[in-house]
mmCIF file of C-alpha atoms in Angstrom:
data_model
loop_
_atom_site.group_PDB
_atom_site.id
_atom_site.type_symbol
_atom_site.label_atom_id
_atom_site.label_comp_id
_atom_site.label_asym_id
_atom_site.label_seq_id
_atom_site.Cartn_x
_atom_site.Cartn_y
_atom_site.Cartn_z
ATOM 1 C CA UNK A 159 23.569 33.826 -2.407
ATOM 2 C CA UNK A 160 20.787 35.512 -4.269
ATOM 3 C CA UNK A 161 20.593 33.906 -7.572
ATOM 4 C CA UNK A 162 17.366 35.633 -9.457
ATOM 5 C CA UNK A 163 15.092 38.509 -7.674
ATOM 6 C CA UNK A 164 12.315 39.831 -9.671
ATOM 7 C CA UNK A 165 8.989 41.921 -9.517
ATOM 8 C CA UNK A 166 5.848 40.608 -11.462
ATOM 9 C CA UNK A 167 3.366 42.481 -12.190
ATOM 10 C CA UNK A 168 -0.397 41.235 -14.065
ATOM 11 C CA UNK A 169 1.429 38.086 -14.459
ATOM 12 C CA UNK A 170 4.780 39.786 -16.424
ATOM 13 C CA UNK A 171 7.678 40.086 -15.127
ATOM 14 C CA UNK A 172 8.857 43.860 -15.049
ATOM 15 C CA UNK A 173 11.712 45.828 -14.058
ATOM 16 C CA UNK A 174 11.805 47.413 -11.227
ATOM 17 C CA UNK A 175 14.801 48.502 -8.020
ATOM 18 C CA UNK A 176 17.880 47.005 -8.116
ATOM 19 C CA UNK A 177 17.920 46.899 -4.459
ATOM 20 C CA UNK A 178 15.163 43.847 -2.920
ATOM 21 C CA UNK A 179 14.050 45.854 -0.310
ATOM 22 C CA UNK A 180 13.312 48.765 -2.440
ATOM 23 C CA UNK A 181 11.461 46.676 -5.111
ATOM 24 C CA UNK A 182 9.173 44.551 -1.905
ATOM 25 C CA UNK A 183 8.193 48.382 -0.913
ATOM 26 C CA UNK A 184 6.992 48.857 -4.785
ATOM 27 C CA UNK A 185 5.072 45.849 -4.576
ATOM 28 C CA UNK A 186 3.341 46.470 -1.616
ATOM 29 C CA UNK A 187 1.777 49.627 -2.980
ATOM 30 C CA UNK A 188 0.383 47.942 -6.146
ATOM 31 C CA UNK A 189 -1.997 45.168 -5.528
ATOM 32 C CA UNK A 190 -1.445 43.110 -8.802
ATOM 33 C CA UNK A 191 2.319 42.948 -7.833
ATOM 34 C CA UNK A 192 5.119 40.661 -5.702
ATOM 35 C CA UNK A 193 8.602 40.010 -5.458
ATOM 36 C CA UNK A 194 10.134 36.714 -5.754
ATOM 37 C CA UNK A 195 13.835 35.946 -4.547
ATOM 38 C CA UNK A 196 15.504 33.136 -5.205
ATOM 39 C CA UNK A 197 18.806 31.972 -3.181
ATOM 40 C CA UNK A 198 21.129 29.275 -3.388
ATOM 41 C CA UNK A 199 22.355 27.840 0.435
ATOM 42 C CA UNK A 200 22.433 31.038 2.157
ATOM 43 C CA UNK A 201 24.705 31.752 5.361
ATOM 44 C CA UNK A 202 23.188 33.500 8.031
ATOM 45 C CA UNK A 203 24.242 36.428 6.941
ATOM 46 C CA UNK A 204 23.349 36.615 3.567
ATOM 47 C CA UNK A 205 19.618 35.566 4.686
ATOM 48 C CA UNK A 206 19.481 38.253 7.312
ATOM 49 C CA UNK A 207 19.185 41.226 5.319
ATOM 50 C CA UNK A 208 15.539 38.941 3.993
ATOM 51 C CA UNK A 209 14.723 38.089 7.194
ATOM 52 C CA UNK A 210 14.562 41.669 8.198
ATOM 53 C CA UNK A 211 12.529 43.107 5.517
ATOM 54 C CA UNK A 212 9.724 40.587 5.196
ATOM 55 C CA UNK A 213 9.579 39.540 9.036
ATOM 56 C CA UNK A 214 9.863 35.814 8.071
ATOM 57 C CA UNK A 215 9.871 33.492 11.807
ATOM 58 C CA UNK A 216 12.848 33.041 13.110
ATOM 59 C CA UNK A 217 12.326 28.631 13.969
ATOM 60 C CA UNK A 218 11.639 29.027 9.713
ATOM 61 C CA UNK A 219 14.470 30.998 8.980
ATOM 62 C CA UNK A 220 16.319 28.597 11.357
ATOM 63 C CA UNK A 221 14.795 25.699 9.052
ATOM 64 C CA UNK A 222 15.984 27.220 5.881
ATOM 65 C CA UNK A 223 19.165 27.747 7.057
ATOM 66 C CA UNK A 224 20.042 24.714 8.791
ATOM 67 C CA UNK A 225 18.002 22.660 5.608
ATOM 68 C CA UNK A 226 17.776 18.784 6.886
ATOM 69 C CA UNK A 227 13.855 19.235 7.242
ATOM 70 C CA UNK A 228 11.043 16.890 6.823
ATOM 71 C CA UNK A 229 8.729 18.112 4.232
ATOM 72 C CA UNK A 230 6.025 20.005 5.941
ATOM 73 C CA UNK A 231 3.967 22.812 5.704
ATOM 74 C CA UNK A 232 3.516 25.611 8.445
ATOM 75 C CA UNK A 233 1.660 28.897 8.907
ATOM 76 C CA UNK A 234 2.666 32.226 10.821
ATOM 77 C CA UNK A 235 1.450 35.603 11.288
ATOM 78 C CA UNK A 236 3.238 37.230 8.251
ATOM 79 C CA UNK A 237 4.058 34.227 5.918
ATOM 80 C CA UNK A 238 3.266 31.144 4.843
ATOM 81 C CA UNK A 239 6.471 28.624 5.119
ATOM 82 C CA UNK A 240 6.646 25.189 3.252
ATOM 83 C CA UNK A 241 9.240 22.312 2.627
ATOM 84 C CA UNK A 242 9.784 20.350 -0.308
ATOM 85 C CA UNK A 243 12.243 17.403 -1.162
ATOM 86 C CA UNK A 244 13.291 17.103 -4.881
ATOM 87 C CA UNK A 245 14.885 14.143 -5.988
ATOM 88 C CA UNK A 246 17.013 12.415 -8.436
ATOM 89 C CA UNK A 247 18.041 9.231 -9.866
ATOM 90 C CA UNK A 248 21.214 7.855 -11.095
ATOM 91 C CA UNK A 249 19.935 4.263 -12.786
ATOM 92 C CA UNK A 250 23.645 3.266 -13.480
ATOM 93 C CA UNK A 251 24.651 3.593 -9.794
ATOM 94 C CA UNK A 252 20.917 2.889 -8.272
ATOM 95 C CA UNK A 253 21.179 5.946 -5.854
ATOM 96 C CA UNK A 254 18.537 8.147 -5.199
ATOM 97 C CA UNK A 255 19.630 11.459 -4.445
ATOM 98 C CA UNK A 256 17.584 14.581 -2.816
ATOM 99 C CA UNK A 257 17.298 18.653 -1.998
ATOM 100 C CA UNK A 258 15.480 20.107 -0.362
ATOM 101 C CA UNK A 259 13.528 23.595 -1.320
ATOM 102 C CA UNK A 260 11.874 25.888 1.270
ATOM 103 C CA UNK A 261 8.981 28.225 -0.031
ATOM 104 C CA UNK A 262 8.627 31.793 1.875
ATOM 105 C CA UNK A 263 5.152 33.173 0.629
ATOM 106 C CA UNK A 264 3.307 36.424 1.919
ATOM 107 C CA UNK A 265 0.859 38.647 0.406
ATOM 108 C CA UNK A 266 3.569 40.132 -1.623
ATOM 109 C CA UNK A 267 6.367 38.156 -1.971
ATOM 110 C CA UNK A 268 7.814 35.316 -2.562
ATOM 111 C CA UNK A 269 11.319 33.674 -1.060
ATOM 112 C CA UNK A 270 12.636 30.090 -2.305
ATOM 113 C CA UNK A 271 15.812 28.868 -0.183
ATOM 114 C CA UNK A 272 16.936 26.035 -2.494
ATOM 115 C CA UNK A 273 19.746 23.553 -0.728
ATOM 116 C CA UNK A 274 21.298 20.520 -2.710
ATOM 117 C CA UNK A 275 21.555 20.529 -6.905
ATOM 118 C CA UNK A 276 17.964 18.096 -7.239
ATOM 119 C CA UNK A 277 16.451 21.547 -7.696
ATOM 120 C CA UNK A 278 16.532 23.275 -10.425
ATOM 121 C CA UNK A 279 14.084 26.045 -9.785
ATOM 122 C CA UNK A 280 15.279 28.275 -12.786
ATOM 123 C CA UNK A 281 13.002 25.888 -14.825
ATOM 124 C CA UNK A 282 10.228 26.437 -12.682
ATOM 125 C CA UNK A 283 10.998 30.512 -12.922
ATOM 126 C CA UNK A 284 11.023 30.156 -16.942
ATOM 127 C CA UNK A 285 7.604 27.496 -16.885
ATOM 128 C CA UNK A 286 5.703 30.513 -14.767
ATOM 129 C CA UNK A 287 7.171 33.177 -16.891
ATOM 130 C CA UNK A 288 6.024 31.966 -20.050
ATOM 131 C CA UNK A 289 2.453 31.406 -18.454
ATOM 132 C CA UNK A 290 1.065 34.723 -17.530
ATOM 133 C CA UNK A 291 -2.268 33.704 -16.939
ATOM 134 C CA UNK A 292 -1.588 31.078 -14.018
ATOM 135 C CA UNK A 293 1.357 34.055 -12.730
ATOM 136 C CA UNK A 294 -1.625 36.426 -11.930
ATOM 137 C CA UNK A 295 -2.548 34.553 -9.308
ATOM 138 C CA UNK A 296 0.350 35.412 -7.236
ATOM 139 C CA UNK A 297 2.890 33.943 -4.716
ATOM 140 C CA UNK A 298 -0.129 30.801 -4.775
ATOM 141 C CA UNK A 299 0.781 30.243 -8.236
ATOM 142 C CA UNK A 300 4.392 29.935 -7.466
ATOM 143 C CA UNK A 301 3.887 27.803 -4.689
ATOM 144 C CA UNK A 302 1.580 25.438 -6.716
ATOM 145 C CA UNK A 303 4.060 25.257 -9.878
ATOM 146 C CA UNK A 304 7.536 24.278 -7.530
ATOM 147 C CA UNK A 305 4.748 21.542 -6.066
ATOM 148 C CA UNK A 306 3.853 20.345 -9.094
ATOM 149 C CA UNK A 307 7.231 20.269 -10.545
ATOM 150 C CA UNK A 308 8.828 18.463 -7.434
ATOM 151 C CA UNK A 309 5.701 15.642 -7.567
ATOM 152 C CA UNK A 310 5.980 15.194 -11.202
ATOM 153 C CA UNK A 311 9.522 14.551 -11.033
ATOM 154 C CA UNK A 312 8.671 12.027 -8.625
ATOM 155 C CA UNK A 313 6.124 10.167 -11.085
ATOM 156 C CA UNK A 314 9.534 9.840 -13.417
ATOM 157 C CA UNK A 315 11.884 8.584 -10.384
ATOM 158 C CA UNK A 316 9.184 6.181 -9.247
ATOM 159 C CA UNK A 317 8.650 4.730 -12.858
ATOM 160 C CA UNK A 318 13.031 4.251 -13.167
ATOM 161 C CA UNK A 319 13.423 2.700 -9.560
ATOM 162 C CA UNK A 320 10.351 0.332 -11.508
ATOM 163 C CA UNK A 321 11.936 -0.736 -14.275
ATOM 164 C CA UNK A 322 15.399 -1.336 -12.236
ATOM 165 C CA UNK A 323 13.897 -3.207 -9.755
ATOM 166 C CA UNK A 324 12.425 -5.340 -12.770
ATOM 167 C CA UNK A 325 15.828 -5.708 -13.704
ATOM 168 C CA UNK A 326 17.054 -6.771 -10.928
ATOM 169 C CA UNK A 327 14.004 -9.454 -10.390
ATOM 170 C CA UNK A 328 15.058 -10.404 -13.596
ATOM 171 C CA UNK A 329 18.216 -11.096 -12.483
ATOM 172 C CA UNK A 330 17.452 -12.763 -9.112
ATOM 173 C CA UNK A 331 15.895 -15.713 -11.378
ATOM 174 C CA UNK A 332 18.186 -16.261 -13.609
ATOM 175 C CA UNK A 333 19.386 -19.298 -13.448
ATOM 176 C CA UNK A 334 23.830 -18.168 -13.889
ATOM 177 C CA UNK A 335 23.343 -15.222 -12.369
ATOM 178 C CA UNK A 336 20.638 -15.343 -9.344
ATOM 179 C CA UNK A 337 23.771 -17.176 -7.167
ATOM 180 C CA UNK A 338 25.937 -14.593 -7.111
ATOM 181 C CA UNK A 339 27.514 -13.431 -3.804
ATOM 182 C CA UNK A 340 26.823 -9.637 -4.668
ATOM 183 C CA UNK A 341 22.850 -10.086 -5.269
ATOM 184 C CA UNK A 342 21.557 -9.608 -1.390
ATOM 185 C CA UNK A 343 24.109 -6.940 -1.044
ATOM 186 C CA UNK A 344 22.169 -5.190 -4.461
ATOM 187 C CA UNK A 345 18.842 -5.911 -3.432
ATOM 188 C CA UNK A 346 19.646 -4.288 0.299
ATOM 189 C CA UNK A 347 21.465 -1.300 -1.393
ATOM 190 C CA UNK A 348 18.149 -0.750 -3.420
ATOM 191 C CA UNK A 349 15.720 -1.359 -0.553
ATOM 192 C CA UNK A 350 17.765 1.922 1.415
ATOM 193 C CA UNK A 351 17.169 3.947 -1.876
ATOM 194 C CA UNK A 352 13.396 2.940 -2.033
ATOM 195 C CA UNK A 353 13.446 4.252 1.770
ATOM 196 C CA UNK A 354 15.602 7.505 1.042
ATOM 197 C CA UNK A 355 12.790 8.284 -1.745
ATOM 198 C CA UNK A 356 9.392 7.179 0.349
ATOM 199 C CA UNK A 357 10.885 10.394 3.213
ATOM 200 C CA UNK A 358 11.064 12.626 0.516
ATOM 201 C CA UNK A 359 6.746 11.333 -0.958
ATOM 202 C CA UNK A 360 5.383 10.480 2.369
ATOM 203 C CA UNK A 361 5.499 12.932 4.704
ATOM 204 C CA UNK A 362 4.622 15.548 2.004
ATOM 205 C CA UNK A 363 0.987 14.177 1.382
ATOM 206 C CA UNK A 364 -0.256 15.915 4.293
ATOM 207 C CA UNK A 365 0.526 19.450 3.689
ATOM 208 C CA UNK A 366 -0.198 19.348 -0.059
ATOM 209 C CA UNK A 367 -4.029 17.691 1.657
ATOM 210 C CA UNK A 368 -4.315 21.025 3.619
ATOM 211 C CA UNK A 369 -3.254 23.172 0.693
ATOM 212 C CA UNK A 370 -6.028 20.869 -1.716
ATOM 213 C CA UNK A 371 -8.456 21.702 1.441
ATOM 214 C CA UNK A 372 -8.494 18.050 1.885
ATOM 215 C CA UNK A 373 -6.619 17.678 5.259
ATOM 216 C CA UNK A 374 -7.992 17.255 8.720
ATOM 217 C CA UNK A 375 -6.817 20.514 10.235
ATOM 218 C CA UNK A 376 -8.623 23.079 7.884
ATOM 219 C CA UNK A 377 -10.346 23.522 4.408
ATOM 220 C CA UNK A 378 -8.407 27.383 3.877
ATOM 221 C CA UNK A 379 -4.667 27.719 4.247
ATOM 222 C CA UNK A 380 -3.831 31.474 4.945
ATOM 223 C CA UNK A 381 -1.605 33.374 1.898
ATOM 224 C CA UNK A 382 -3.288 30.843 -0.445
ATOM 225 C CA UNK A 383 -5.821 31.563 -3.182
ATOM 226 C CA UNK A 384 -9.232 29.872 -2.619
ATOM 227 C CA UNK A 385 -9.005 29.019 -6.415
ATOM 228 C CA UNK A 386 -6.016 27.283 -6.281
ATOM 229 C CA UNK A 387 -7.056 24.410 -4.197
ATOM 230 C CA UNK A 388 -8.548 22.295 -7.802
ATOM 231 C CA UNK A 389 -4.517 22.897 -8.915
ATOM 232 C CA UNK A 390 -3.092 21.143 -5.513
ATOM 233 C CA UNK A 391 -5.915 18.693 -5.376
ATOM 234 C CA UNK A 392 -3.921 17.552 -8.906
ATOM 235 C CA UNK A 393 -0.887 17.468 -6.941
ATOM 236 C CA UNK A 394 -2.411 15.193 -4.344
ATOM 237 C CA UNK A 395 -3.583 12.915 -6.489
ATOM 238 C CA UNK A 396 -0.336 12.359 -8.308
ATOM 239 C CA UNK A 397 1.662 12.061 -5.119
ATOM 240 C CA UNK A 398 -1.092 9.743 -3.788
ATOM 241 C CA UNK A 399 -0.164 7.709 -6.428
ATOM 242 C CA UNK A 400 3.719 8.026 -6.133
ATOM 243 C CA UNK A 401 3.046 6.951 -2.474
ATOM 244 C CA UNK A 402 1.240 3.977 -3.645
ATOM 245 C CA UNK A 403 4.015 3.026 -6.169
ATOM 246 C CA UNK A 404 6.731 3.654 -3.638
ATOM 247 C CA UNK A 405 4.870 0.994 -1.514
ATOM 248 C CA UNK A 406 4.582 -1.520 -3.882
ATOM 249 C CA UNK A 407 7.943 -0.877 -4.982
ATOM 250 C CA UNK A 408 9.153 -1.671 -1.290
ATOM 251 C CA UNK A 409 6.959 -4.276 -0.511
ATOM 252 C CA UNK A 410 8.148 -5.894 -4.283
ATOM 253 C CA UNK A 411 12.083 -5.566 -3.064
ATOM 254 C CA UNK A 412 11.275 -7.199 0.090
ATOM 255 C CA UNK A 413 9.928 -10.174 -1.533
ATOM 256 C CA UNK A 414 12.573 -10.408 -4.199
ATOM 257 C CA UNK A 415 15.016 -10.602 -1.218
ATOM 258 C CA UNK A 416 13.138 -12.890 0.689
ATOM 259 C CA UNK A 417 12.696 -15.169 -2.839
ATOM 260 C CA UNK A 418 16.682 -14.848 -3.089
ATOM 261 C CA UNK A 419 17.594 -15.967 0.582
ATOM 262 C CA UNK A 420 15.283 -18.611 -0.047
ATOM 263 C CA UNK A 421 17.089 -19.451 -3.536
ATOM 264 C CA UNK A 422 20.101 -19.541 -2.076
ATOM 265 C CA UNK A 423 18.734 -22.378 0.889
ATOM 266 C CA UNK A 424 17.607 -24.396 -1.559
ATOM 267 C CA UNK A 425 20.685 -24.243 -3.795
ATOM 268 C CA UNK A 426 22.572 -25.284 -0.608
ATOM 269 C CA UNK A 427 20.635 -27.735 0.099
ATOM 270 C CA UNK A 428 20.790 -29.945 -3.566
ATOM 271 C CA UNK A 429 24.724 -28.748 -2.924
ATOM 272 C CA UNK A 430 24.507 -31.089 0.316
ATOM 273 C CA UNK A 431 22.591 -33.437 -1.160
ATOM 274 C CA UNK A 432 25.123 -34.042 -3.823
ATOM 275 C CA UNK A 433 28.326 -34.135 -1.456
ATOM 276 C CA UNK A 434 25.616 -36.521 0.089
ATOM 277 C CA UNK A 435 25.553 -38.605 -3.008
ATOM 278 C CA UNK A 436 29.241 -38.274 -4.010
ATOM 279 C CA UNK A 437 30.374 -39.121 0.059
ATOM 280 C CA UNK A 438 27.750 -42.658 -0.276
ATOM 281 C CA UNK A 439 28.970 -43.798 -3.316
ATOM 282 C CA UNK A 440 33.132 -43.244 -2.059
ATOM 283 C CA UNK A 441 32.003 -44.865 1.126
ATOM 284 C CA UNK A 442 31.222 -48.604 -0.183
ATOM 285 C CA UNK A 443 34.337 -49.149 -2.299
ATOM 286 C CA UNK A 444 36.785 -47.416 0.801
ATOM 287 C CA UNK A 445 34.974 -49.665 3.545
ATOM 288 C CA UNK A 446 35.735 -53.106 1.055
ATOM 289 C CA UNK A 447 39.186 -51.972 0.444
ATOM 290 C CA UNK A 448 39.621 -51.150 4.502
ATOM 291 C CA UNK A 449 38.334 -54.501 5.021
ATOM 292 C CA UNK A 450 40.437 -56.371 2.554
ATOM 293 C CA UNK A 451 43.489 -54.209 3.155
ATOM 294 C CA UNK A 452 43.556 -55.545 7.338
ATOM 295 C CA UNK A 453 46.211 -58.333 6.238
ATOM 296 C CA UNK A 454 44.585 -61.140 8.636
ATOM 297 C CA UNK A 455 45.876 -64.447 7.730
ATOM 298 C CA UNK A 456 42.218 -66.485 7.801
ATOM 299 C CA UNK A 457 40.434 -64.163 5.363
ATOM 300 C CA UNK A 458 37.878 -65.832 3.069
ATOM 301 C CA UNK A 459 39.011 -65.732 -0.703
ATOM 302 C CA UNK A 460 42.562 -64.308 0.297
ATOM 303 C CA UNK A 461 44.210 -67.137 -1.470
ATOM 304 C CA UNK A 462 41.506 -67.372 -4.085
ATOM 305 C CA UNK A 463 43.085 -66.147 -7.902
ATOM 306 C CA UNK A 464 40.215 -64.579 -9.300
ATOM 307 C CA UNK A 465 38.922 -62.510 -5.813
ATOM 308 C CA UNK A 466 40.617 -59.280 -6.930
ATOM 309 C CA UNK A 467 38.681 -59.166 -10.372
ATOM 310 C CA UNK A 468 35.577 -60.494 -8.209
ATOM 311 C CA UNK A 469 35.831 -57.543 -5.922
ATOM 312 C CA UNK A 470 36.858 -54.404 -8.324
ATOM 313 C CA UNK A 471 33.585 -55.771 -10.388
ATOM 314 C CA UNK A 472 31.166 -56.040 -7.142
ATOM 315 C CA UNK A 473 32.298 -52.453 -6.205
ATOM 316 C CA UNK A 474 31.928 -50.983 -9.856
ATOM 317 C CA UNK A 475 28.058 -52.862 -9.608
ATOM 318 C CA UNK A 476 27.484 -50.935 -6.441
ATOM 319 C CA UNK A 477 28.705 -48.037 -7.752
ATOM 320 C CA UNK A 478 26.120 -47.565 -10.778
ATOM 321 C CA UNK A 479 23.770 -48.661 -8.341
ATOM 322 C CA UNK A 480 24.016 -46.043 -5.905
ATOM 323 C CA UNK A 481 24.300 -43.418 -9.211
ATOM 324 C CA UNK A 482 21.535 -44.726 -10.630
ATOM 325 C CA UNK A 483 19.402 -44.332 -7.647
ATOM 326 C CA UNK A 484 20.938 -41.201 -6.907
ATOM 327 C CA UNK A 485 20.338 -39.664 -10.151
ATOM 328 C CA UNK A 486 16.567 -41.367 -10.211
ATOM 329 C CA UNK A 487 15.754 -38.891 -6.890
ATOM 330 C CA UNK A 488 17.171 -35.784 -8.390
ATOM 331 C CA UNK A 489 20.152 -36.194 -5.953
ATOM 332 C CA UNK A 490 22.624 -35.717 -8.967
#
């Protein structure tokens, strides 16, 4: 559904047509002017009527429709078409969570398809609104502010999967709750949400490059102001960074699960050494008392009064020595 379509003119937004297609045909005779529509999951249908009057490419359209897209950035004949993945965070449950937002722009319009509820673009419309000076610049100014908004959100996700992850490092070392059955289950759980966030950051670095004039492919991206490029060169760098944190983020959950499994071994292993301990020292006493209990008639000391005190002391004697030497090589 259409959920906001205005004209902007000099950077303000003005009224104009009820009707879309009327109020793209206004804009198109005034130079300083463009049309943004904004809709929420639109069927085919719906997006038709759009698809129509600003000749947007049907494998795009198909994109926006169908949503599911890698972020990426592509250029046609009429129209510039790029895809962004918001996301969000839910600390208390440890799940990342993502939208996705596709950004129509032309030389007079712009069309956001938004998909999923991590993308609340009516902020972004109120941001540009209440800057006039960065809205003269166009659809390249709306591009650049959803961009920036999307990556900086990503700067505050990055820094919460942080200080969860120290949390649950925290946790792997402690020394009544690092055991527990549930920790590698928790650490894998987090490692998939570390992954669902890096396809959301990495494969967007590349077409925010091209859009800085940094990438490999070209220094000018059609539909997109040659001024704006300092603006997404800002964006780079803060999803450069965001990349870099979401690396060391999974390369810092990989070791914590590594440093559990091998926790867990060596808490096994003083658990075996200690049935170890416990089996040697009920060994000596049960083989005496197997001996002793055979009932052969020619047994030294069977007739002797004081060999059952003799014995019960000579097993207690091995006993504290096999604890003592036990407990003297950290085996108890």
């Amino acid at each position: 559904m259409i959920v906001d379509c205005a004209i902007y003119r000099d950077g303000r937004r003005t009224e104009g047509p009820s009707d879309f297609s009327d109020a793209v045909d206004l804009c198109r005779l005034q130079s300083d002017a463009f049309v943004w529509i904004g809709l929420y999951e639109p069927t085919e249908k719906e997006f038709d009527k759009v698809t129509e009057e600003f000749g947007l490419h049907p494998l795009a359209v198909e994109d926006a429709l169908n949503a599911h897209q890698r972020p990426k950035l592509e250029v046609y004949d009429d129209s510039l078409f790029m895809v962004l993945k918001p996301v969000g965070y839910e600390p208390k449950r440890d799940i990342v969570s993502s939208g996705e937002v596709m950004v129509f722009i032309g030389d007079s319009f712009v069309v956001t398809v938004r998909h999923g509820e991590e993308a609340p673009l009516g902020v972004v419309r109120d941001r540009l609104e209440h800057e006039p000076e960065m809205l003269r610049h166009g659809p390249t100014a709306v591009l650049y502010t959803i961009a920036d908004a999307v990556v900086d959100h990503y700067v505050e996700v990055a820094g919460e999967l942080g200080t969860d992850l120290t949390e649950l490092e925290a946790e792997v070392f402690s020394p009544t709750a690092g055991g527990s059955r549930h920790t590698a289950s928790r650490i894998y759980a987090f490692k998939r949400q570390i992954m669902e966030f890096r396809r959301a950051t990495g494969p967007l670095a590349q077409p925010v490059s091209r859009l800085a004039g940094t990438g490999l492919i070209g220094a000018r991206v059609p539909f997109v102001h040659d001024k704006a490029q300092p603006f997404f060169r800002d964006v780079s760098d803060h999803l450069t960074r965001v990349n870099e944190a979401v690396e060391g983020l999974d390369r810092l959950v990989s070791d914590v699960l590594s440093a559990h499994l091998a926790q867990m071994s060596v808490r096994q292993n003083d658990d075996m050494r200690k049935i170890s301990a416990w089996a040697a020292m009920a060994a000596v006493p049960t083989m005496i008392a197997g001996i002793y209990g055979m009932n052969f008639e020619h047994m030294p000391e069977l007739h002797w009064t004081g060999s059952y005190p003799v014995l019960i002391l000579a097993m207690a004697a091995v006993e504290v020595l096999l604890y003592r030497l036990f407990k003297r090589r950290g085996w108890l």
